[in-house]
Amino acid sequence: MIILKSKHEIEAIRKACQVVAECHRTVAPLIQPGITTNEIDRIFEEIMLKHGAKPYQIGYKGYPYATCASVNDVIAHGFPSDMPLKEGDIVTIDTVAELDGWLGDSAWSYAVGHISPTADKLMRVTKECLDLGISRAQPGHRLGDVTSAIQRHAESNGFGVVRDLLAHGIGRDLHEDPNYAHVGQPGRGPRIKEGMVFTIEPMITEGTYEMTIDADGWTARTRDRKLAAQYEHTIAITAEGPQILTAQ
């Protein structure tokens, strides 16, 4: 069941989302060769605690960190580590903050120093997929209008769209309805209505969209070990159109 939020509830979710946005704004200029994803994780946790928010991911189904840190061929759910990022890496940092019982969720991919033309194109197209998806998330449209635009843009650029990890509604719970993959057909799926709050978070791959899971039970990698990127916003549907709650 899709839970529609009131304007007051959307504003409460926005406050949690803006804590996440501040985390990303703060860390963006710090992501350079030599920084570790454990350092990034600590910065995110400190910012959340400063604002009276909780790093929601810590303890979620046993997950031990405030962020997911996914480097190069890792699609999502990578563990932060003490291994320094190196020139040419791309890293996706994903996090969820809880504030006054409401959740905000956003992931962002970052270039580490100078990256290859392929990595640069992958990141650019992935961000374009996010922006296209948000632009289609209009009241009266269907979710397939969002997902088909994402799939068409990624695949027309020679990239894959991950099917096995889903976007989701969000509010007091992290994974509310609708849960959906970023592929589909226009005019299909649930109708988008005012009061819906959900994530759009395309995970786009250099090669195959198929993935594997590491022995830790969390780390999702591309099956062919080629690059992956992801950009994610939490959005709210209003009478005027989509609002980006995690806008940086």
One Martini backbone bead per residue (centre of mass of N, CA, C, O) as a GRO file, in nm:
protein
  248
    1MET     BB    1   0.094   0.038   0.024
    2ILE     BB    2   0.052   0.367  -0.046
    3ILE     BB    3   0.177   0.646   0.132
    4LEU     BB    4   0.037   0.944   0.192
    5LYS     BB    5   0.148   1.274   0.238
    6SER     BB    6   0.160   1.545   0.403
    7LYS     BB    7   0.289   1.850   0.419
    8HIS     BB    8   0.403   1.813   0.704
    9GLU     BB    9   0.549   1.543   0.645
   10ILE     BB   10   0.729   1.644   0.419
   11GLU     BB   11   0.884   1.847   0.596
   12ALA     BB   12   1.002   1.632   0.785
   13ILE     BB   13   1.157   1.480   0.564
   14ARG     BB   14   1.327   1.720   0.465
   15LYS     BB   15   1.502   1.744   0.719
   16ALA     BB   16   1.642   1.473   0.684
   17CYS     BB   17   1.743   1.525   0.392
   18GLN     BB   18   1.926   1.777   0.466
   19VAL     BB   19   2.133   1.618   0.623
   20VAL     BB   20   2.229   1.452   0.386
   21ALA     BB   21   2.308   1.690   0.204
   22GLU     BB   22   2.531   1.796   0.393
   23CYS     BB   23   2.712   1.555   0.376
   24HIS     BB   24   2.771   1.580   0.071
   25ARG     BB   25   2.875   1.871   0.065
   26THR     BB   26   3.116   1.823   0.260
   27VAL     BB   27   3.265   1.574   0.107
   28ALA     BB   28   3.319   1.642  -0.190
   29PRO     BB   29   3.605   1.805  -0.158
   30LEU     BB   30   3.748   1.542  -0.005
   31ILE     BB   31   3.750   1.369  -0.265
   32GLN     BB   32   4.061   1.218  -0.274
   33PRO     BB   33   4.346   1.100  -0.298
   34GLY     BB   34   4.374   0.903   0.022
   35ILE     BB   35   4.107   0.871   0.109
   36THR     BB   36   3.876   0.715   0.314
   37THR     BB   37   3.572   0.560   0.373
   38ASN     BB   38   3.592   0.581   0.681
   39GLU     BB   39   3.617   0.886   0.692
   40ILE     BB   40   3.350   0.947   0.556
   41ASP     BB   41   3.173   0.800   0.760
   42ARG     BB   42   3.245   0.980   1.004
   43ILE     BB   43   3.140   1.245   0.890
   44PHE     BB   44   2.847   1.165   0.858
   45GLU     BB   45   2.794   1.094   1.154
   46GLU     BB   46   2.866   1.370   1.276
   47ILE     BB   47   2.651   1.537   1.129
   48MET     BB   48   2.404   1.394   1.232
   49LEU     BB   49   2.454   1.433   1.536
   50LYS     BB   50   2.459   1.745   1.528
   51HIS     BB   51   2.136   1.733   1.429
   52GLY     BB   52   1.991   1.487   1.587
   53ALA     BB   53   2.060   1.243   1.420
   54LYS     BB   54   2.039   0.918   1.270
   55PRO     BB   55   2.221   0.648   1.160
   56TYR     BB   56   2.018   0.421   1.020
   57GLN     BB   57   2.211   0.187   0.911
   58ILE     BB   58   2.290   0.125   1.188
   59GLY     BB   59   2.163  -0.206   1.228
   60TYR     BB   60   2.045  -0.267   0.956
   61LYS     BB   61   2.034  -0.589   0.929
   62GLY     BB   62   2.345  -0.558   1.055
   63TYR     BB   63   2.457  -0.302   0.965
   64PRO     BB   64   2.772  -0.117   1.060
   65TYR     BB   65   2.712   0.158   0.895
   66ALA     BB   66   2.640   0.489   0.782
   67THR     BB   67   2.752   0.377   0.507
   68CYS     BB   68   2.785   0.332   0.164
   69ALA     BB   69   3.087   0.210  -0.020
   70SER     BB   70   3.122   0.223  -0.377
   71VAL     BB   71   3.377   0.077  -0.579
   72ASN     BB   72   3.347   0.073  -0.907
   73ASP     BB   73   3.212  -0.249  -0.927
   74VAL     BB   74   3.032  -0.140  -0.710
   75ILE     BB   75   2.698  -0.078  -0.678
   76ALA     BB   76   2.631  -0.170  -0.366
   77HIS     BB   77   2.689  -0.205  -0.020
   78GLY     BB   78   2.956  -0.109   0.060
   79PHE     BB   79   3.224  -0.116   0.267
   80PRO     BB   80   3.395   0.052   0.461
   81SER     BB   81   3.750   0.156   0.461
   82ASP     BB   82   4.122   0.181   0.484
   83MET     BB   83   4.134   0.216   0.184
   84PRO     BB   84   4.263   0.415  -0.033
   85LEU     BB   85   4.188   0.623  -0.258
   86LYS     BB   86   4.233   0.646  -0.612
   87GLU     BB   87   4.327   0.736  -0.898
   88GLY     BB   88   4.022   0.683  -1.097
   89ASP     BB   89   3.810   0.649  -0.913
   90ILE     BB   90   3.482   0.543  -0.815
   91VAL     BB   91   3.235   0.670  -0.571
   92THR     BB   92   2.962   0.557  -0.369
   93ILE     BB   93   2.749   0.742  -0.146
   94ASP     BB   94   2.531   0.602   0.101
   95THR     BB   95   2.244   0.737   0.292
   96VAL     BB   96   2.065   0.745   0.619
   97ALA     BB   97   1.841   0.961   0.790
   98GLU     BB   98   1.715   1.019   1.124
   99LEU     BB   99   1.435   1.248   1.205
  100ASP     BB  100   1.183   1.229   1.408
  101GLY     BB  101   1.112   0.942   1.242
  102TRP     BB  102   1.241   1.041   0.976
  103LEU     BB  103   1.348   0.988   0.631
  104GLY     BB  104   1.665   1.008   0.447
  105ASP     BB  105   1.781   0.956   0.093
  106SER     BB  106   2.123   0.939  -0.050
  107ALA     BB  107   2.316   0.919  -0.353
  108TRP     BB  108   2.671   0.952  -0.466
  109SER     BB  109   2.894   1.016  -0.721
  110TYR     BB  110   3.262   1.007  -0.734
  111ALA     BB  111   3.551   1.149  -0.830
  112VAL     BB  112   3.900   1.045  -0.828
  113GLY     BB  113   4.016   1.265  -0.972
  114HIS     BB  114   4.124   1.137  -1.259
  115ILE     BB  115   3.926   1.001  -1.512
  116SER     BB  116   3.796   0.820  -1.735
  117PRO     BB  117   3.596   0.852  -2.004
  118THR     BB  118   3.406   0.622  -1.922
  119ALA     BB  119   3.349   0.718  -1.632
  120ASP     BB  120   3.245   0.995  -1.709
  121LYS     BB  121   3.005   0.901  -1.879
  122LEU     BB  122   2.865   0.730  -1.668
  123MET     BB  123   2.811   0.958  -1.467
  124ARG     BB  124   2.656   1.145  -1.654
  125VAL     BB  125   2.426   0.950  -1.738
  126THR     BB  126   2.325   0.886  -1.455
  127LYS     BB  127   2.239   1.175  -1.386
  128GLU     BB  128   2.045   1.201  -1.626
  129CYS     BB  129   1.856   0.977  -1.532
  130LEU     BB  130   1.763   1.113  -1.279
  131ASP     BB  131   1.651   1.373  -1.409
  132LEU     BB  132   1.448   1.234  -1.594
  133GLY     BB  133   1.285   1.089  -1.379
  134ILE     BB  134   1.192   1.340  -1.226
  135SER     BB  135   1.048   1.483  -1.471
  136ARG     BB  136   0.827   1.231  -1.484
  137ALA     BB  137   0.721   1.291  -1.178
  138GLN     BB  138   0.399   1.334  -1.233
  139PRO     BB  139   0.096   1.399  -1.186
  140GLY     BB  140  -0.067   1.116  -1.351
  141HIS     BB  141   0.146   0.951  -1.390
  142ARG     BB  142   0.360   0.677  -1.432
  143LEU     BB  143   0.618   0.483  -1.333
  144GLY     BB  144   0.694   0.398  -1.628
  145ASP     BB  145   0.776   0.686  -1.717
  146VAL     BB  146   1.032   0.685  -1.548
  147THR     BB  147   1.176   0.409  -1.616
  148SER     BB  148   1.185   0.431  -1.928
  149ALA     BB  149   1.365   0.682  -1.943
  150ILE     BB  150   1.607   0.557  -1.806
  151GLN     BB  151   1.652   0.309  -1.986
  152ARG     BB  152   1.678   0.453  -2.260
  153HIS     BB  153   1.924   0.632  -2.192
  154ALA     BB  154   2.125   0.418  -2.105
  155GLU     BB  155   2.108   0.222  -2.356
  156SER     BB  156   2.174   0.445  -2.576
  157ASN     BB  157   2.478   0.457  -2.425
  158GLY     BB  158   2.562   0.140  -2.355
  159PHE     BB  159   2.411   0.073  -2.089
  160GLY     BB  160   2.316  -0.053  -1.778
  161VAL     BB  161   2.030  -0.175  -1.574
  162VAL     BB  162   1.954  -0.239  -1.271
  163ARG     BB  163   1.720  -0.490  -1.129
  164ASP     BB  164   1.794  -0.610  -0.818
  165LEU     BB  165   1.769  -0.307  -0.733
  166LEU     BB  166   1.562  -0.082  -0.542
  167ALA     BB  167   1.332   0.136  -0.525
  168HIS     BB  168   1.142   0.363  -0.289
  169GLY     BB  169   0.960   0.425  -0.047
  170ILE     BB  170   0.931   0.696   0.211
  171GLY     BB  171   0.952   0.767   0.583
  172ARG     BB  172   0.935   0.580   0.855
  173ASP     BB  173   1.024   0.392   0.633
  174LEU     BB  174   1.250   0.277   0.402
  175HIS     BB  175   1.050   0.038   0.265
  176GLU     BB  176   0.817   0.141   0.074
  177ASP     BB  177   0.571   0.196  -0.116
  178PRO     BB  178   0.719   0.165  -0.397
  179ASN     BB  179   0.879  -0.110  -0.550
  180TYR     BB  180   1.146  -0.055  -0.800
  181ALA     BB  181   1.263  -0.067  -1.111
  182HIS     BB  182   1.461   0.104  -1.383
  183VAL     BB  183   1.228  -0.041  -1.557
  184GLY     BB  184   1.004  -0.008  -1.852
  185GLN     BB  185   0.677   0.117  -1.933
  186PRO     BB  186   0.484   0.331  -2.057
  187GLY     BB  187   0.179   0.349  -1.873
  188ARG     BB  188   0.287   0.189  -1.629
  189GLY     BB  189   0.184   0.136  -1.327
  190PRO     BB  190   0.168   0.336  -1.086
  191ARG     BB  191   0.018   0.615  -0.993
  192ILE     BB  192   0.101   0.944  -0.963
  193LYS     BB  193   0.076   1.118  -0.648
  194GLU     BB  194  -0.008   1.327  -0.430
  195GLY     BB  195   0.217   1.250  -0.146
  196MET     BB  196   0.441   1.113  -0.262
  197VAL     BB  197   0.736   0.927  -0.138
  198PHE     BB  198   1.047   0.880  -0.320
  199THR     BB  199   1.289   0.711  -0.491
  200ILE     BB  200   1.558   0.793  -0.720
  201GLU     BB  201   1.818   0.526  -0.820
  202PRO     BB  202   2.014   0.479  -1.052
  203MET     BB  203   2.189   0.183  -1.170
  204ILE     BB  204   2.478   0.203  -1.367
  205THR     BB  205   2.647   0.023  -1.631
  206GLU     BB  206   2.904  -0.053  -1.844
  207GLY     BB  207   2.769  -0.332  -1.874
  208THR     BB  208   2.627  -0.543  -1.717
  209TYR     BB  209   2.337  -0.581  -1.499
  210GLU     BB  210   2.461  -0.799  -1.360
  211MET     BB  211   2.503  -0.966  -1.033
  212THR     BB  212   2.685  -0.991  -0.725
  213ILE     BB  213   2.755  -1.142  -0.401
  214ASP     BB  214   2.928  -1.131  -0.143
  215ALA     BB  215   3.019  -1.297   0.150
  216ASP     BB  216   2.893  -1.057   0.334
  217GLY     BB  217   2.584  -1.010   0.201
  218TRP     BB  218   2.611  -0.706   0.045
  219THR     BB  219   2.809  -0.680  -0.186
  220ALA     BB  220   2.748  -0.533  -0.501
  221ARG     BB  221   2.839  -0.660  -0.822
  222THR     BB  222   2.949  -0.679  -1.118
  223ARG     BB  223   2.982  -0.956  -1.306
  224ASP     BB  224   3.218  -0.816  -1.504
  225ARG     BB  225   3.372  -0.584  -1.334
  226LYS     BB  226   3.250  -0.328  -1.403
  227LEU     BB  227   3.127  -0.032  -1.385
  228ALA     BB  228   2.953   0.183  -1.141
  229ALA     BB  229   2.661   0.399  -1.090
  230GLN     BB  230   2.502   0.653  -0.858
  231TYR     BB  231   2.189   0.834  -0.822
  232GLU     BB  232   2.007   0.993  -0.536
  233HIS     BB  233   1.669   1.083  -0.460
  234THR     BB  234   1.434   1.241  -0.263
  235ILE     BB  235   1.083   1.263  -0.336
  236ALA     BB  236   0.801   1.484  -0.387
  237ILE     BB  237   0.456   1.500  -0.457
  238THR     BB  238   0.301   1.768  -0.612
  239ALA     BB  239   0.092   1.979  -0.777
  240GLU     BB  240   0.368   2.107  -0.920
  241GLY     BB  241   0.543   1.854  -0.857
  242PRO     BB  242   0.857   1.768  -0.809
  243GLN     BB  243   1.047   1.737  -0.506
  244ILE     BB  244   1.374   1.785  -0.381
  245LEU     BB  245   1.473   1.691  -0.063
  246THR     BB  246   1.802   1.629  -0.132
  247ALA     BB  247   1.902   1.893  -0.207
  248GLN     BB  248   2.230   2.057  -0.250
   0.00000   0.00000   0.00000
